[in-house]
Amino acid sequence: MKKLKVNAIIHPQFKNKQQELTNIIQAYDALTTYIAKGTRNTIKLATLSDGTQIAIKSFKRPNFINRYVYTFLRKPKGLRSYEHADQLDQLGIKTPKGIAYFEYSSNGALKDSYYISEYIQADITYRDIDEHQDCPQRELVLQKFVEFTFKLHEKGINFLDHSPGNTLIKAKDNGEFDFYLVDINRMKFNQEMSFSNRMKNLSHLTTNIHDIEKMATHYALLIGKSSRDVFIKLWLETIKFQYRFYKKKAIKNKVKKMYYQ
């Protein structure tokens, strides 16, 4: 069997930890503390010798075709995550600091890949305020979240996975909040964020019409439009997004049933 080829990119601040990071990746399967465990990707927690807690995301091994796509035509998800973390940092947008990217390939095709970042212990995510009406300071958090999203749009950032669980929220001592983007491999930078694009981006977050009204009111003040116009557009985009989401889900379930019959 041909030996796997390893390629590693280490952030300059962590160059002195390269061997330690390599050892952790090699022992990834033995790590027992999960941050997230899914059917596609898993995220585990580890601690460096200096006490730094890190999150290691292991991406699902790509299928036969995508092994070559990610080698020759498109950057792998982990590499995009590492590069996007640096771009966000330069733009003043918080995300867990990108520490390293590792990939293993065989016969010129990608097999396994890992993205390592600092571990951020969130107080809440948007999903928490969406699901819990009694969430502490709910109205204030919702308003600040809309302001944060507006900031992304103003900087030409289109976060394609702007979904309820992909923004970590931490309360600060001064009553403000820090927002950290995660799952950042699907992003577009320097994009013209038209009003339509902005509403499409916001439409991924909730179907709660009362929250959509509040979001529209906050966003309207920031963009200089009437809250009615913002609400109508955001509500329509939400309906369209939900339709596409469940239609796609139904098709996937139908294909699975056909495959496993």
Short mmCIF file of N, CA and C in Angstrom, two decimals, residues 42-194:
data_model
loop_
_atom_site.label_atom_id
_atom_site.label_comp_id
_atom_site.label_asym_id
_atom_site.label_seq_id
_atom_site.Cartn_x
_atom_site.Cartn_y
_atom_site.Cartn_z
N THR A 42 -16.94 15.60 12.21
CA THR A 42 -16.88 15.57 13.67
C THR A 42 -15.90 16.64 14.15
N ILE A 43 -16.16 17.16 15.35
CA ILE A 43 -15.27 18.13 15.96
C ILE A 43 -14.93 17.63 17.35
N LYS A 44 -13.63 17.54 17.63
CA LYS A 44 -13.18 17.08 18.93
C LYS A 44 -12.34 18.15 19.62
N LEU A 45 -12.26 18.03 20.93
CA LEU A 45 -11.54 18.99 21.75
C LEU A 45 -10.23 18.39 22.24
N ALA A 46 -9.18 19.21 22.20
CA ALA A 46 -7.88 18.79 22.74
C ALA A 46 -7.23 20.00 23.41
N THR A 47 -6.20 19.73 24.21
CA THR A 47 -5.50 20.80 24.91
C THR A 47 -4.01 20.71 24.64
N LEU A 48 -3.41 21.81 24.20
CA LEU A 48 -1.97 21.85 23.95
C LEU A 48 -1.21 21.91 25.27
N SER A 49 0.07 21.68 25.19
CA SER A 49 0.91 21.64 26.39
C SER A 49 0.94 22.97 27.14
N ASP A 50 0.66 24.08 26.43
CA ASP A 50 0.65 25.38 27.10
C ASP A 50 -0.72 25.74 27.64
N GLY A 51 -1.66 24.79 27.57
CA GLY A 51 -3.00 25.01 28.10
C GLY A 51 -4.02 25.52 27.10
N THR A 52 -3.58 25.81 25.87
CA THR A 52 -4.50 26.29 24.83
C THR A 52 -5.46 25.18 24.42
N GLN A 53 -6.75 25.45 24.50
CA GLN A 53 -7.75 24.47 24.06
C GLN A 53 -8.01 24.67 22.57
N ILE A 54 -8.02 23.57 21.84
CA ILE A 54 -8.21 23.64 20.40
C ILE A 54 -9.37 22.74 19.96
N ALA A 55 -10.01 23.17 18.89
CA ALA A 55 -11.08 22.37 18.27
C ALA A 55 -10.54 21.80 16.97
N ILE A 56 -10.66 20.49 16.80
CA ILE A 56 -10.18 19.84 15.58
C ILE A 56 -11.37 19.29 14.81
N LYS A 57 -11.58 19.84 13.63
CA LYS A 57 -12.69 19.39 12.79
C LYS A 57 -12.19 18.42 11.75
N SER A 58 -12.75 17.23 11.77
CA SER A 58 -12.41 16.21 10.78
C SER A 58 -13.54 16.16 9.75
N PHE A 59 -13.18 16.38 8.50
CA PHE A 59 -14.17 16.40 7.44
C PHE A 59 -14.39 14.98 6.89
N LYS A 60 -15.63 14.72 6.52
CA LYS A 60 -15.95 13.41 5.95
C LYS A 60 -15.09 13.15 4.72
N ARG A 61 -14.59 11.94 4.62
CA ARG A 61 -13.76 11.57 3.47
C ARG A 61 -14.58 11.73 2.19
N PRO A 62 -14.08 12.50 1.22
CA PRO A 62 -14.86 12.76 -0.02
C PRO A 62 -15.03 11.50 -0.85
N ASN A 63 -16.08 11.49 -1.67
CA ASN A 63 -16.29 10.35 -2.56
C ASN A 63 -15.21 10.32 -3.64
N PHE A 64 -15.24 9.30 -4.47
CA PHE A 64 -14.16 9.07 -5.43
C PHE A 64 -13.93 10.28 -6.33
N ILE A 65 -15.02 10.86 -6.85
CA ILE A 65 -14.87 12.00 -7.76
C ILE A 65 -14.35 13.22 -7.02
N ASN A 66 -14.94 13.51 -5.85
CA ASN A 66 -14.54 14.72 -5.12
C ASN A 66 -13.11 14.64 -4.60
N ARG A 67 -12.57 13.44 -4.45
CA ARG A 67 -11.17 13.34 -4.03
C ARG A 67 -10.25 14.06 -5.02
N TYR A 68 -10.61 13.95 -6.29
CA TYR A 68 -9.80 14.60 -7.33
C TYR A 68 -10.24 16.05 -7.54
N VAL A 69 -11.55 16.32 -7.35
CA VAL A 69 -12.03 17.69 -7.46
C VAL A 69 -11.31 18.58 -6.45
N TYR A 70 -11.21 18.08 -5.19
CA TYR A 70 -10.58 18.85 -4.13
C TYR A 70 -9.05 18.91 -4.28
N THR A 71 -8.52 18.07 -5.13
CA THR A 71 -7.08 18.09 -5.36
C THR A 71 -6.70 19.03 -6.50
N PHE A 72 -7.50 19.04 -7.56
CA PHE A 72 -7.12 19.77 -8.76
C PHE A 72 -8.02 20.96 -9.11
N LEU A 73 -9.29 20.95 -8.69
CA LEU A 73 -10.23 21.97 -9.15
C LEU A 73 -10.73 22.91 -8.07
N ARG A 74 -10.82 22.45 -6.86
CA ARG A 74 -11.39 23.28 -5.80
C ARG A 74 -10.65 23.03 -4.49
N LYS A 75 -10.48 24.09 -3.72
CA LYS A 75 -9.80 23.94 -2.43
C LYS A 75 -10.65 23.10 -1.48
N PRO A 76 -10.02 22.22 -0.71
CA PRO A 76 -10.77 21.43 0.28
C PRO A 76 -11.42 22.33 1.34
N LYS A 77 -12.45 21.81 1.98
CA LYS A 77 -13.20 22.61 2.95
C LYS A 77 -12.31 23.08 4.10
N GLY A 78 -11.43 22.22 4.58
CA GLY A 78 -10.57 22.59 5.69
C GLY A 78 -9.61 23.71 5.33
N LEU A 79 -9.07 23.67 4.11
CA LEU A 79 -8.16 24.71 3.66
C LEU A 79 -8.90 26.03 3.52
N ARG A 80 -10.12 25.96 2.97
CA ARG A 80 -10.93 27.18 2.85
C ARG A 80 -11.23 27.76 4.23
N SER A 81 -11.52 26.90 5.19
CA SER A 81 -11.79 27.37 6.56
C SER A 81 -10.59 28.10 7.13
N TYR A 82 -9.40 27.52 6.93
CA TYR A 82 -8.17 28.13 7.44
C TYR A 82 -7.94 29.49 6.79
N GLU A 83 -8.09 29.57 5.49
CA GLU A 83 -7.86 30.82 4.78
C GLU A 83 -8.93 31.87 5.10
N HIS A 84 -10.18 31.41 5.23
CA HIS A 84 -11.25 32.35 5.54
C HIS A 84 -11.09 32.93 6.95
N ALA A 85 -10.58 32.13 7.87
CA ALA A 85 -10.35 32.63 9.23
C ALA A 85 -9.38 33.80 9.20
N ASP A 86 -8.35 33.69 8.39
CA ASP A 86 -7.36 34.77 8.28
C ASP A 86 -7.98 36.00 7.62
N GLN A 87 -8.79 35.79 6.59
CA GLN A 87 -9.44 36.91 5.92
C GLN A 87 -10.42 37.63 6.84
N LEU A 88 -11.17 36.87 7.62
CA LEU A 88 -12.11 37.48 8.56
C LEU A 88 -11.37 38.30 9.61
N ASP A 89 -10.26 37.76 10.09
CA ASP A 89 -9.46 38.47 11.08
C ASP A 89 -8.97 39.81 10.52
N GLN A 90 -8.52 39.80 9.29
CA GLN A 90 -8.05 41.03 8.65
C GLN A 90 -9.17 42.06 8.48
N LEU A 91 -10.41 41.57 8.36
CA LEU A 91 -11.55 42.46 8.17
C LEU A 91 -12.20 42.86 9.50
N GLY A 92 -11.64 42.38 10.60
CA GLY A 92 -12.16 42.75 11.91
C GLY A 92 -13.40 41.98 12.32
N ILE A 93 -13.61 40.79 11.74
CA ILE A 93 -14.73 39.93 12.09
C ILE A 93 -14.20 38.76 12.92
N LYS A 94 -14.82 38.52 14.05
CA LYS A 94 -14.33 37.47 14.94
C LYS A 94 -14.72 36.08 14.46
N THR A 95 -13.77 35.17 14.60
CA THR A 95 -13.97 33.74 14.37
C THR A 95 -12.90 33.05 15.21
N PRO A 96 -13.13 31.83 15.69
CA PRO A 96 -12.05 31.14 16.41
C PRO A 96 -10.78 31.13 15.58
N LYS A 97 -9.67 31.52 16.17
CA LYS A 97 -8.42 31.70 15.43
C LYS A 97 -8.01 30.43 14.72
N GLY A 98 -7.73 30.55 13.41
CA GLY A 98 -7.26 29.41 12.65
C GLY A 98 -5.83 29.06 13.03
N ILE A 99 -5.60 27.82 13.41
CA ILE A 99 -4.28 27.39 13.89
C ILE A 99 -3.55 26.54 12.87
N ALA A 100 -4.26 25.60 12.24
CA ALA A 100 -3.57 24.71 11.29
C ALA A 100 -4.56 24.00 10.38
N TYR A 101 -4.02 23.52 9.27
CA TYR A 101 -4.78 22.68 8.35
C TYR A 101 -3.91 21.49 7.97
N PHE A 102 -4.47 20.30 8.06
CA PHE A 102 -3.76 19.07 7.69
C PHE A 102 -4.58 18.34 6.64
N GLU A 103 -3.88 17.79 5.63
CA GLU A 103 -4.56 16.93 4.67
C GLU A 103 -3.68 15.74 4.34
N TYR A 104 -4.34 14.62 4.12
CA TYR A 104 -3.66 13.38 3.74
C TYR A 104 -4.18 12.96 2.37
N SER A 105 -3.26 12.63 1.49
CA SER A 105 -3.64 12.23 0.14
C SER A 105 -2.92 10.95 -0.26
N SER A 106 -3.47 10.27 -1.25
CA SER A 106 -2.88 9.03 -1.76
C SER A 106 -3.09 8.98 -3.27
N ASN A 107 -2.01 8.69 -3.99
CA ASN A 107 -2.08 8.63 -5.45
C ASN A 107 -2.64 9.93 -6.04
N GLY A 108 -2.31 11.04 -5.42
CA GLY A 108 -2.73 12.34 -5.93
C GLY A 108 -4.15 12.73 -5.62
N ALA A 109 -4.83 11.97 -4.74
CA ALA A 109 -6.23 12.26 -4.41
C ALA A 109 -6.38 12.49 -2.91
N LEU A 110 -7.19 13.48 -2.55
CA LEU A 110 -7.43 13.80 -1.15
C LEU A 110 -8.17 12.67 -0.45
N LYS A 111 -7.72 12.35 0.77
CA LYS A 111 -8.42 11.34 1.55
C LYS A 111 -9.01 11.96 2.82
N ASP A 112 -8.15 12.40 3.74
CA ASP A 112 -8.62 12.95 5.01
C ASP A 112 -8.10 14.37 5.19
N SER A 113 -8.92 15.21 5.82
CA SER A 113 -8.50 16.59 6.06
C SER A 113 -9.02 17.07 7.42
N TYR A 114 -8.25 17.97 8.02
CA TYR A 114 -8.56 18.46 9.37
C TYR A 114 -8.29 19.96 9.44
N TYR A 115 -9.19 20.65 10.13
CA TYR A 115 -8.99 22.07 10.40
C TYR A 115 -8.92 22.27 11.90
N ILE A 116 -7.87 22.94 12.35
CA ILE A 116 -7.68 23.18 13.78
C ILE A 116 -7.83 24.67 14.07
N SER A 117 -8.64 24.98 15.06
CA SER A 117 -8.83 26.38 15.47
C SER A 117 -8.82 26.44 16.99
N GLU A 118 -8.74 27.65 17.51
CA GLU A 118 -8.87 27.80 18.95
C GLU A 118 -10.30 27.41 19.34
N TYR A 119 -10.47 26.99 20.58
CA TYR A 119 -11.80 26.61 21.06
C TYR A 119 -12.42 27.79 21.79
N ILE A 120 -13.62 28.16 21.36
CA ILE A 120 -14.37 29.25 21.99
C ILE A 120 -15.57 28.65 22.71
N GLN A 121 -15.64 28.87 24.02
CA GLN A 121 -16.79 28.42 24.80
C GLN A 121 -17.89 29.47 24.71
N ALA A 122 -18.90 29.20 23.92
CA ALA A 122 -19.96 30.18 23.70
C ALA A 122 -20.93 30.19 24.87
N ASP A 123 -21.52 31.36 25.12
CA ASP A 123 -22.61 31.45 26.08
C ASP A 123 -23.89 30.94 25.44
N ILE A 124 -24.14 31.40 24.21
CA ILE A 124 -25.32 30.98 23.46
C ILE A 124 -25.01 31.05 21.96
N THR A 125 -25.91 30.53 21.15
CA THR A 125 -25.88 30.73 19.71
C THR A 125 -27.22 31.36 19.31
N TYR A 126 -27.34 31.74 18.03
CA TYR A 126 -28.62 32.29 17.59
C TYR A 126 -29.73 31.25 17.79
N ARG A 127 -29.40 29.98 17.63
CA ARG A 127 -30.41 28.93 17.79
C ARG A 127 -31.06 29.00 19.18
N ASP A 128 -30.26 29.33 20.20
CA ASP A 128 -30.80 29.42 21.56
C ASP A 128 -31.86 30.51 21.68
N ILE A 129 -31.58 31.68 21.08
CA ILE A 129 -32.57 32.75 21.19
C ILE A 129 -33.76 32.50 20.27
N ASP A 130 -33.55 31.70 19.24
CA ASP A 130 -34.66 31.35 18.35
C ASP A 130 -35.60 30.36 19.02
N GLU A 131 -35.04 29.42 19.76
CA GLU A 131 -35.84 28.35 20.35
C GLU A 131 -36.37 28.67 21.74
N HIS A 132 -35.75 29.63 22.42
CA HIS A 132 -36.14 29.92 23.81
C HIS A 132 -36.54 31.38 23.96
N GLN A 133 -37.82 31.61 24.11
CA GLN A 133 -38.33 32.96 24.25
C GLN A 133 -37.90 33.61 25.57
N ASP A 134 -37.54 32.79 26.56
CA ASP A 134 -37.14 33.32 27.86
C ASP A 134 -35.62 33.46 27.98
N CYS A 135 -34.92 33.38 26.86
CA CYS A 135 -33.47 33.53 26.87
C CYS A 135 -33.10 34.89 27.47
N PRO A 136 -32.14 34.96 28.43
CA PRO A 136 -31.76 36.23 29.05
C PRO A 136 -31.35 37.28 28.02
N GLN A 137 -31.85 38.49 28.20
CA GLN A 137 -31.53 39.63 27.33
C GLN A 137 -31.83 39.32 25.86
N ARG A 138 -32.89 38.58 25.64
CA ARG A 138 -33.20 38.09 24.30
C ARG A 138 -33.33 39.23 23.28
N GLU A 139 -34.08 40.26 23.63
CA GLU A 139 -34.31 41.35 22.69
C GLU A 139 -33.01 42.08 22.35
N LEU A 140 -32.18 42.29 23.36
CA LEU A 140 -30.91 42.98 23.12
C LEU A 140 -29.98 42.14 22.26
N VAL A 141 -29.92 40.83 22.55
CA VAL A 141 -29.06 39.94 21.77
C VAL A 141 -29.51 39.92 20.32
N LEU A 142 -30.82 39.86 20.11
CA LEU A 142 -31.37 39.84 18.74
C LEU A 142 -30.99 41.12 18.00
N GLN A 143 -31.11 42.25 18.67
CA GLN A 143 -30.75 43.52 18.05
C GLN A 143 -29.27 43.57 17.70
N LYS A 144 -28.40 43.13 18.63
CA LYS A 144 -26.96 43.16 18.39
C LYS A 144 -26.57 42.18 17.30
N PHE A 145 -27.30 41.06 17.22
CA PHE A 145 -27.02 40.09 16.17
C PHE A 145 -27.32 40.68 14.79
N VAL A 146 -28.41 41.41 14.69
CA VAL A 146 -28.75 42.07 13.42
C VAL A 146 -27.68 43.10 13.06
N GLU A 147 -27.20 43.83 14.05
CA GLU A 147 -26.13 44.81 13.81
C GLU A 147 -24.86 44.11 13.32
N PHE A 148 -24.58 42.95 13.91
CA PHE A 148 -23.40 42.18 13.49
C PHE A 148 -23.56 41.71 12.05
N THR A 149 -24.74 41.23 11.69
CA THR A 149 -24.99 40.77 10.32
C THR A 149 -24.87 41.94 9.34
N PHE A 150 -25.39 43.10 9.72
CA PHE A 150 -25.27 44.29 8.88
C PHE A 150 -23.80 44.63 8.66
N LYS A 151 -22.99 44.47 9.70
CA LYS A 151 -21.55 44.73 9.59
C LYS A 151 -20.91 43.80 8.56
N LEU A 152 -21.30 42.53 8.58
CA LEU A 152 -20.80 41.57 7.58
C LEU A 152 -21.15 42.05 6.18
N HIS A 153 -22.40 42.43 6.00
CA HIS A 153 -22.87 42.86 4.68
C HIS A 153 -22.14 44.11 4.21
N GLU A 154 -21.93 45.05 5.11
CA GLU A 154 -21.24 46.29 4.75
C GLU A 154 -19.80 46.03 4.33
N LYS A 155 -19.20 44.96 4.87
CA LYS A 155 -17.82 44.62 4.52
C LYS A 155 -17.75 43.70 3.30
N GLY A 156 -18.89 43.46 2.65
CA GLY A 156 -18.91 42.64 1.45
C GLY A 156 -18.74 41.16 1.71
N ILE A 157 -19.13 40.71 2.92
CA ILE A 157 -19.00 39.30 3.29
C ILE A 157 -20.35 38.62 3.16
N ASN A 158 -20.42 37.59 2.35
CA ASN A 158 -21.62 36.78 2.21
C ASN A 158 -21.35 35.43 2.85
N PHE A 159 -21.82 35.28 4.08
CA PHE A 159 -21.64 34.03 4.83
C PHE A 159 -22.74 33.07 4.40
N LEU A 160 -22.39 32.16 3.51
CA LEU A 160 -23.39 31.30 2.88
C LEU A 160 -24.04 30.31 3.84
N ASP A 161 -23.36 30.03 4.96
CA ASP A 161 -23.93 29.14 5.98
C ASP A 161 -24.37 29.94 7.20
N HIS A 162 -25.03 31.07 6.96
CA HIS A 162 -25.49 31.95 8.04
C HIS A 162 -26.73 31.34 8.67
N SER A 163 -26.53 30.19 9.33
CA SER A 163 -27.63 29.44 9.91
C SER A 163 -27.62 29.58 11.43
N PRO A 164 -28.67 29.14 12.14
CA PRO A 164 -28.82 29.42 13.57
C PRO A 164 -27.66 28.98 14.46
N GLY A 165 -26.97 27.89 14.11
CA GLY A 165 -25.92 27.40 15.00
C GLY A 165 -24.52 27.87 14.66
N ASN A 166 -24.38 28.70 13.62
CA ASN A 166 -23.05 29.03 13.13
C ASN A 166 -22.50 30.39 13.57
N THR A 167 -23.14 31.00 14.56
CA THR A 167 -22.59 32.19 15.19
C THR A 167 -22.58 31.97 16.70
N LEU A 168 -21.38 31.93 17.27
CA LEU A 168 -21.24 31.79 18.72
C LEU A 168 -21.33 33.18 19.35
N ILE A 169 -22.04 33.27 20.46
CA ILE A 169 -22.26 34.57 21.12
C ILE A 169 -21.72 34.51 22.54
N LYS A 170 -20.85 35.48 22.88
CA LYS A 170 -20.28 35.57 24.21
C LYS A 170 -20.59 36.94 24.80
N ALA A 171 -21.11 36.94 26.03
CA ALA A 171 -21.40 38.19 26.71
C ALA A 171 -20.11 38.79 27.26
N LYS A 172 -20.01 40.12 27.18
CA LYS A 172 -18.85 40.84 27.70
C LYS A 172 -19.23 41.53 29.00
N ASP A 173 -18.22 41.88 29.79
CA ASP A 173 -18.47 42.52 31.08
C ASP A 173 -19.16 43.87 30.96
N ASN A 174 -19.00 44.54 29.82
CA ASN A 174 -19.59 45.87 29.65
C ASN A 174 -21.01 45.83 29.12
N GLY A 175 -21.60 44.63 29.06
CA GLY A 175 -22.98 44.50 28.59
C GLY A 175 -23.10 44.30 27.09
N GLU A 176 -21.99 44.37 26.37
CA GLU A 176 -21.99 44.12 24.93
C GLU A 176 -21.78 42.62 24.66
N PHE A 177 -21.73 42.25 23.39
CA PHE A 177 -21.57 40.85 23.02
C PHE A 177 -20.53 40.72 21.91
N ASP A 178 -19.80 39.62 21.95
CA ASP A 178 -18.90 39.27 20.85
C ASP A 178 -19.56 38.16 20.05
N PHE A 179 -19.44 38.26 18.73
CA PHE A 179 -20.02 37.26 17.83
C PHE A 179 -18.88 36.60 17.04
N TYR A 180 -18.85 35.27 17.07
CA TYR A 180 -17.81 34.50 16.39
C TYR A 180 -18.46 33.61 15.33
N LEU A 181 -18.02 33.74 14.09
CA LEU A 181 -18.51 32.87 13.02
C LEU A 181 -17.80 31.54 13.06
N VAL A 182 -18.54 30.46 12.87
CA VAL A 182 -17.95 29.12 12.77
C VAL A 182 -18.52 28.43 11.54
N ASP A 183 -17.91 27.29 11.18
CA ASP A 183 -18.30 26.56 9.96
C ASP A 183 -18.18 27.50 8.77
N ILE A 184 -16.99 28.00 8.57
CA ILE A 184 -16.77 29.14 7.67
C ILE A 184 -16.20 28.76 6.30
N ASN A 185 -16.29 27.51 5.91
CA ASN A 185 -15.69 27.12 4.63
C ASN A 185 -16.47 27.66 3.42
N ARG A 186 -17.76 28.00 3.62
CA ARG A 186 -18.55 28.53 2.50
C ARG A 186 -18.81 30.03 2.72
N MET A 187 -17.94 30.84 2.16
CA MET A 187 -18.07 32.28 2.28
C MET A 187 -17.64 32.95 0.99
N LYS A 188 -18.17 34.14 0.74
CA LYS A 188 -17.73 34.95 -0.39
C LYS A 188 -17.31 36.31 0.15
N PHE A 189 -16.17 36.79 -0.32
CA PHE A 189 -15.65 38.07 0.10
C PHE A 189 -15.71 39.06 -1.07
N ASN A 190 -15.66 40.33 -0.71
CA ASN A 190 -15.69 41.40 -1.72
C ASN A 190 -16.89 41.26 -2.65
N GLN A 191 -18.02 40.85 -2.07
CA GLN A 191 -19.22 40.67 -2.87
C GLN A 191 -20.12 41.91 -2.76
N GLU A 192 -20.76 42.25 -3.85
CA GLU A 192 -21.72 43.35 -3.84
C GLU A 192 -22.99 42.85 -3.14
N MET A 193 -23.19 43.32 -1.89
CA MET A 193 -24.33 42.86 -1.11
C MET A 193 -25.52 43.79 -1.36
N SER A 194 -26.25 43.47 -2.42
CA SER A 194 -27.46 44.22 -2.74
C SER A 194 -28.50 43.98 -1.65
#
